[in-house]
Short mmCIF file of C-alpha atoms in Angstrom, two decimals:
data_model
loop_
_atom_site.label_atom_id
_atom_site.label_comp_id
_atom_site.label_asym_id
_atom_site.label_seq_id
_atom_site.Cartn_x
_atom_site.Cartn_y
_atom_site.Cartn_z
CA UNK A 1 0.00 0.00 0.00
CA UNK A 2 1.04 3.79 -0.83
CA UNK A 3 3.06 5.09 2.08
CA UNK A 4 4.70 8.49 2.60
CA UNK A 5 6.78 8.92 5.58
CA UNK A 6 8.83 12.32 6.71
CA UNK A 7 11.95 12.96 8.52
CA UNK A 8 11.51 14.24 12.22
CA UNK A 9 10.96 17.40 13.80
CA UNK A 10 13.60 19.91 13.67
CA UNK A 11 14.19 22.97 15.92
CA UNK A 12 16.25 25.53 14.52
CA UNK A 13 17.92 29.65 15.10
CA UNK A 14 16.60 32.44 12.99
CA UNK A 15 18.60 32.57 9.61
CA UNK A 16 19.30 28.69 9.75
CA UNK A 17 18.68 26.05 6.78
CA UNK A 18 15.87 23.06 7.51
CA UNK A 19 16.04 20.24 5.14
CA UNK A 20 12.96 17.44 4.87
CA UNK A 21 12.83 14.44 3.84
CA UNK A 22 9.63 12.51 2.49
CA UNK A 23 10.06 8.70 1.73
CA UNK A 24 7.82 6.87 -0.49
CA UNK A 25 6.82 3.42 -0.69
CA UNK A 26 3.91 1.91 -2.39
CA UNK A 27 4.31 3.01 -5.52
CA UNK A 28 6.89 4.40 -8.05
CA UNK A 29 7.88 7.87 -6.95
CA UNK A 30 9.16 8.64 -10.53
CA UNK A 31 5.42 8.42 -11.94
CA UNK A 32 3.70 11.32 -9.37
CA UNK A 33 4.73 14.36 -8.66
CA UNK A 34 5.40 15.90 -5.19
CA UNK A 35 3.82 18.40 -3.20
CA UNK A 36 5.20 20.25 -0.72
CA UNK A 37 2.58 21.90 1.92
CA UNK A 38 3.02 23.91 5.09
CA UNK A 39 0.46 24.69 8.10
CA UNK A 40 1.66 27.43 10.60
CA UNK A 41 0.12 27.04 14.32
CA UNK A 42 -3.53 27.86 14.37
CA UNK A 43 -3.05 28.64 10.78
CA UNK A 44 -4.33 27.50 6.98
CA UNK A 45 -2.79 25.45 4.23
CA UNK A 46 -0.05 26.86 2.33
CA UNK A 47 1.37 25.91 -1.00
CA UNK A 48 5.30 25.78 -1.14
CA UNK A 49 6.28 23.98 -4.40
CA UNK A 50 5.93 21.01 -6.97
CA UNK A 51 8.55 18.55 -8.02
CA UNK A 52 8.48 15.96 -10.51
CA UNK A 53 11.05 13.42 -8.95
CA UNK A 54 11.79 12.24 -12.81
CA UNK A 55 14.36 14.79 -14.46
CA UNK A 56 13.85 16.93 -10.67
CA UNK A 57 11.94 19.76 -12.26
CA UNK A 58 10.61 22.37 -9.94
CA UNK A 59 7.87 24.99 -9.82
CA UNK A 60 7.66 26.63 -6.34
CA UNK A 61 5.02 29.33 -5.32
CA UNK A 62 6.41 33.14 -5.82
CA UNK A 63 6.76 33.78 -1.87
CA UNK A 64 9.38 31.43 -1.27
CA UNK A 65 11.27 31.58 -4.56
CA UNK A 66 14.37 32.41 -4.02
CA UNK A 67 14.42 30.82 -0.38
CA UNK A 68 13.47 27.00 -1.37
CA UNK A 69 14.56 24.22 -3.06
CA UNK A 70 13.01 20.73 -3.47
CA UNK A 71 15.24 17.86 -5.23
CA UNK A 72 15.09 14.27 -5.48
CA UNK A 73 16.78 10.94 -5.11
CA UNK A 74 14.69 8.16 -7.23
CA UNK A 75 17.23 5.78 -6.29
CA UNK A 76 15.75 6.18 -2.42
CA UNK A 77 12.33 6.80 -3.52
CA UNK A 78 13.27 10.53 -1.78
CA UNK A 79 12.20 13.92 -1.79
CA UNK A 80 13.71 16.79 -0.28
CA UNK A 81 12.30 20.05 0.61
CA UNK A 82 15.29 22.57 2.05
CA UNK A 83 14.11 26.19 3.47
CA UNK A 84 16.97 28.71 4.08
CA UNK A 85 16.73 31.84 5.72
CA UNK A 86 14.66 30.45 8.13
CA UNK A 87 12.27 33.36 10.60
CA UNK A 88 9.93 32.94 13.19
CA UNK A 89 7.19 33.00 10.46
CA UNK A 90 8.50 30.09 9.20
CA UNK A 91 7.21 28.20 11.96
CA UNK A 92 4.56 25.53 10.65
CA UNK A 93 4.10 21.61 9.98
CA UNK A 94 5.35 20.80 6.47
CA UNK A 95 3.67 18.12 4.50
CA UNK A 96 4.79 16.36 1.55
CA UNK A 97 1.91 15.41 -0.75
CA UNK A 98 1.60 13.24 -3.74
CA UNK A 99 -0.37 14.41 -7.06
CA UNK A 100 -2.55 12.27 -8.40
CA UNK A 101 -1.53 11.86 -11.98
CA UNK A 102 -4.10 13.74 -13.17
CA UNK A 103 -2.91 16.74 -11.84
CA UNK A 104 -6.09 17.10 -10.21
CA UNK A 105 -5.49 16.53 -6.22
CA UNK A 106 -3.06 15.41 -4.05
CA UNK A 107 -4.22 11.79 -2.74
CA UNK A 108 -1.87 10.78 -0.46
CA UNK A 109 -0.47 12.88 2.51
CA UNK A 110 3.02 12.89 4.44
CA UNK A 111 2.50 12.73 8.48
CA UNK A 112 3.91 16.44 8.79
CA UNK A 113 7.40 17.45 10.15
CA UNK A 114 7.00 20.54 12.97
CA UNK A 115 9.72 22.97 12.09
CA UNK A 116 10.19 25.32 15.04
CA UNK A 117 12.36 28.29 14.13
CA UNK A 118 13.14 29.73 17.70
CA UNK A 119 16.48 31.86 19.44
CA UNK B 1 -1.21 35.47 -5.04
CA UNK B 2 -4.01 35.60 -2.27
CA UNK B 3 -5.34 32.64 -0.81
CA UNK B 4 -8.99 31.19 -2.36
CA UNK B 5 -11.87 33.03 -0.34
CA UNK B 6 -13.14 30.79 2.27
CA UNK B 7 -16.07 31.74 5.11
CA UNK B 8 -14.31 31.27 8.57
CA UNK B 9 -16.89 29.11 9.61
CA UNK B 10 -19.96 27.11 8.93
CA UNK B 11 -22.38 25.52 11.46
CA UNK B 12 -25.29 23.24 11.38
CA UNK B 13 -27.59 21.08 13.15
CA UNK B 14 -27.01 17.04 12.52
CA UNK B 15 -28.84 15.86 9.38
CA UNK B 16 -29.24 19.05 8.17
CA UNK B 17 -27.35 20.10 4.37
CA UNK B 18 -24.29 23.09 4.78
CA UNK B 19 -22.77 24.35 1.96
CA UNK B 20 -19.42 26.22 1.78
CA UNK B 21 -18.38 28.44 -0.95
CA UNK B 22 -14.41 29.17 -2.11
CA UNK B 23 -14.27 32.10 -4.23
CA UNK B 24 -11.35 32.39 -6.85
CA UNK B 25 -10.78 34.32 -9.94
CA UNK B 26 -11.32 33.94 -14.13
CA UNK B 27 -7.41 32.71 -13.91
CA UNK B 28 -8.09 30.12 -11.38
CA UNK B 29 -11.45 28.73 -10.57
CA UNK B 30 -12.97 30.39 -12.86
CA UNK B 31 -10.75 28.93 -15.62
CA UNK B 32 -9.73 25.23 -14.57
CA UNK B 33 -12.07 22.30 -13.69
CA UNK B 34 -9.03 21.23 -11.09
CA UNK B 35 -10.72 22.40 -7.69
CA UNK B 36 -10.23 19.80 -5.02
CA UNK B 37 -11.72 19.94 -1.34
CA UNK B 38 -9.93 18.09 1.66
CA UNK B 39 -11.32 17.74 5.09
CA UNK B 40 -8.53 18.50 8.42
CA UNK B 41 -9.84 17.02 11.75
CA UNK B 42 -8.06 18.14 14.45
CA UNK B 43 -4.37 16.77 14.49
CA UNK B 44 -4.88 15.16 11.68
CA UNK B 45 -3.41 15.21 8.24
CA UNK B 46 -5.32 16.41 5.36
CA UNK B 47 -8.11 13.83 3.66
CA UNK B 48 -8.75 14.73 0.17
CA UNK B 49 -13.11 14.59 -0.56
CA UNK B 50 -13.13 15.92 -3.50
CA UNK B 51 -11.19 16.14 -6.90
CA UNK B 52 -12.37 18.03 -10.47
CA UNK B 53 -14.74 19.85 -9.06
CA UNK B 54 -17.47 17.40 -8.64
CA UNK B 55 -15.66 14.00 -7.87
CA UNK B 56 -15.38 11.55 -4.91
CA UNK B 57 -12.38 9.34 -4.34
CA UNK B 58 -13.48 5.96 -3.52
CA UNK B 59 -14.31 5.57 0.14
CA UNK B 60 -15.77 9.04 0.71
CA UNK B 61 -19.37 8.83 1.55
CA UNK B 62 -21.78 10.14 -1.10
CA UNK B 63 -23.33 12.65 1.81
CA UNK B 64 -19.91 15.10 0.25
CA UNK B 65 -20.60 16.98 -3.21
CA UNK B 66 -18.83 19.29 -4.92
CA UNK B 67 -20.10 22.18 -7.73
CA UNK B 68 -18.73 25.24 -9.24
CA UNK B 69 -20.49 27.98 -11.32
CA UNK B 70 -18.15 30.74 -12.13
CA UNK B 71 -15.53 31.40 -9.83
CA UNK B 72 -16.89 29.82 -7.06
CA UNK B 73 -16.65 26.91 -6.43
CA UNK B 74 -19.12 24.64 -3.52
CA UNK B 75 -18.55 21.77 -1.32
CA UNK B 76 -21.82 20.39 0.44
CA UNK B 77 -22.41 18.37 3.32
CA UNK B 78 -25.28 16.39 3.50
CA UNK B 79 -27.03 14.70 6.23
CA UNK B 80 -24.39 16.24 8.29
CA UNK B 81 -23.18 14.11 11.19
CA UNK B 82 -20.83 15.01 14.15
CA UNK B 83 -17.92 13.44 12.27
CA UNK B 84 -17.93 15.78 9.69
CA UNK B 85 -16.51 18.34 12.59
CA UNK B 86 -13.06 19.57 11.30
CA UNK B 87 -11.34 22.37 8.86
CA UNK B 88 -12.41 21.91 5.07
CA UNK B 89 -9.93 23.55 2.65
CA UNK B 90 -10.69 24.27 -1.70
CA UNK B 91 -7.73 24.15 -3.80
CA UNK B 92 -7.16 25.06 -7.41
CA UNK B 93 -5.03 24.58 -9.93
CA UNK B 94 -3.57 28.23 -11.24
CA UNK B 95 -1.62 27.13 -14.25
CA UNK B 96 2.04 26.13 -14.88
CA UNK B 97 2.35 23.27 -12.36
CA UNK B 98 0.84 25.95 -9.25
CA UNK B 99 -2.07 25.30 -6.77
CA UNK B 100 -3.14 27.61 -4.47
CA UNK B 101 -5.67 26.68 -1.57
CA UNK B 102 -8.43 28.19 0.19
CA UNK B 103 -8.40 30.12 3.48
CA UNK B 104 -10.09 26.84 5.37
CA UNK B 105 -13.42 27.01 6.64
CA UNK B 106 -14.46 25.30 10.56
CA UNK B 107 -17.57 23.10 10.01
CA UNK B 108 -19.35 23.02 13.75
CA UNK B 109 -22.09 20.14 13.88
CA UNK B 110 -24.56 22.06 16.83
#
């Protein structure tokens, strides 16, 4: 059965780099593309990126361009998701998310990694 | 770009119908058949309920519909029960590989 697991929480200083992990199983990761989702405290849903773990193209929402950068390692069934620069703001629960291959939703969720960004 | 208009909340008594709306624009509701819905119970990790608009992935009762005119796009609750308590978030597709979701919308069964 399709399973996505992420790496563990990670506490980190203002101006620090976060890197996350999302491991597939399941399925093969080269055939969906990956989402990559954030929920501060208290907060909405938020809509950091795309990558399409076959060739490791990228689209990634205007905010964070600049700031983010997803890759992928098929060999692992892997996805990355690093966020430099890191501010208080950037406090949230990141999910990874798989597309369906319709490009219609995302069907399959990661369990969430807390990212605390604290002095 | 701005989050999808969502109401903050939505409340109704069990078995009764609620409706909630998620207002876009021509460029992305208004222009794409690729709205999806997912329900967030407290805690919990994001269920998707509805895909294109107007379709259920298997296992999600048929109480959960989905309808767009314009840029708006619906999600209804039928026969509303206390399990369908939680967050309820649209999403839409905006064009060269980007989504952008709603603003989330608390559904309180009285």
């Amino acid at each position: 059965q399709v399973q996505v697991v992420q790496s563990g929480a990670e506490v980190k200083k203002p101006g620090a780099s976060v890197k996350v992990s999302c491991k597939s199983s399941g399925y093969t990761l080269s055939s969906y593309y990956i989402h990559w989702v954030r929920q501060a405290p208290g907060q909405g849903l938020e809509w950091l990126g795309i990558i399409n773990p076959s060739g490791g193209s990228t689209n990634y929402a205007q905010k964070f361009q600049g700031r983010v950068t997803m890759t992928s390692e098929t060999s692992t069934s892997t996805v990355y998701m690093e966020l430099r620069g890191l501010i208080s703001e950037d406090t949230a629960v990141y999910y990874c998310a798989r597309l369906r291959p319709t490009f219609d939703a995302f069907d399959f969720w990661g369990q969430g990694t807390m990212v605390t960004v604290s002095s | 770009q701005s989050a999808l208009t969502q109401p903050a909340s939505v409340s109704g008594s069990p078995g009764q119908s609620i409706t909630i709306s998620c207002t876009g624009a021509s460029g992305n509701v208004g222009r794409y058949d690729l709205v999806s819905w997912y329900q967030q119970r407290p805690g919990q990790v994001p269920k998707l309920m509805i895909y294109k608009v107007t379709s259920r992935p298997s296992g999600v009762s048929n109480r959960f519909s989905g309808s767009k005119s314009g840029n708006t796009a619906s999600l209804t609750i039928s026969g509303l029960r206390a399990e369908d308590e939680g967050d309820y978030y649209c999403c839409s597709y905006l064009g060269g590989n980007t989504y952008l979701f709603g603003t989330g919308t608390t559904v309180t069964v009285l």
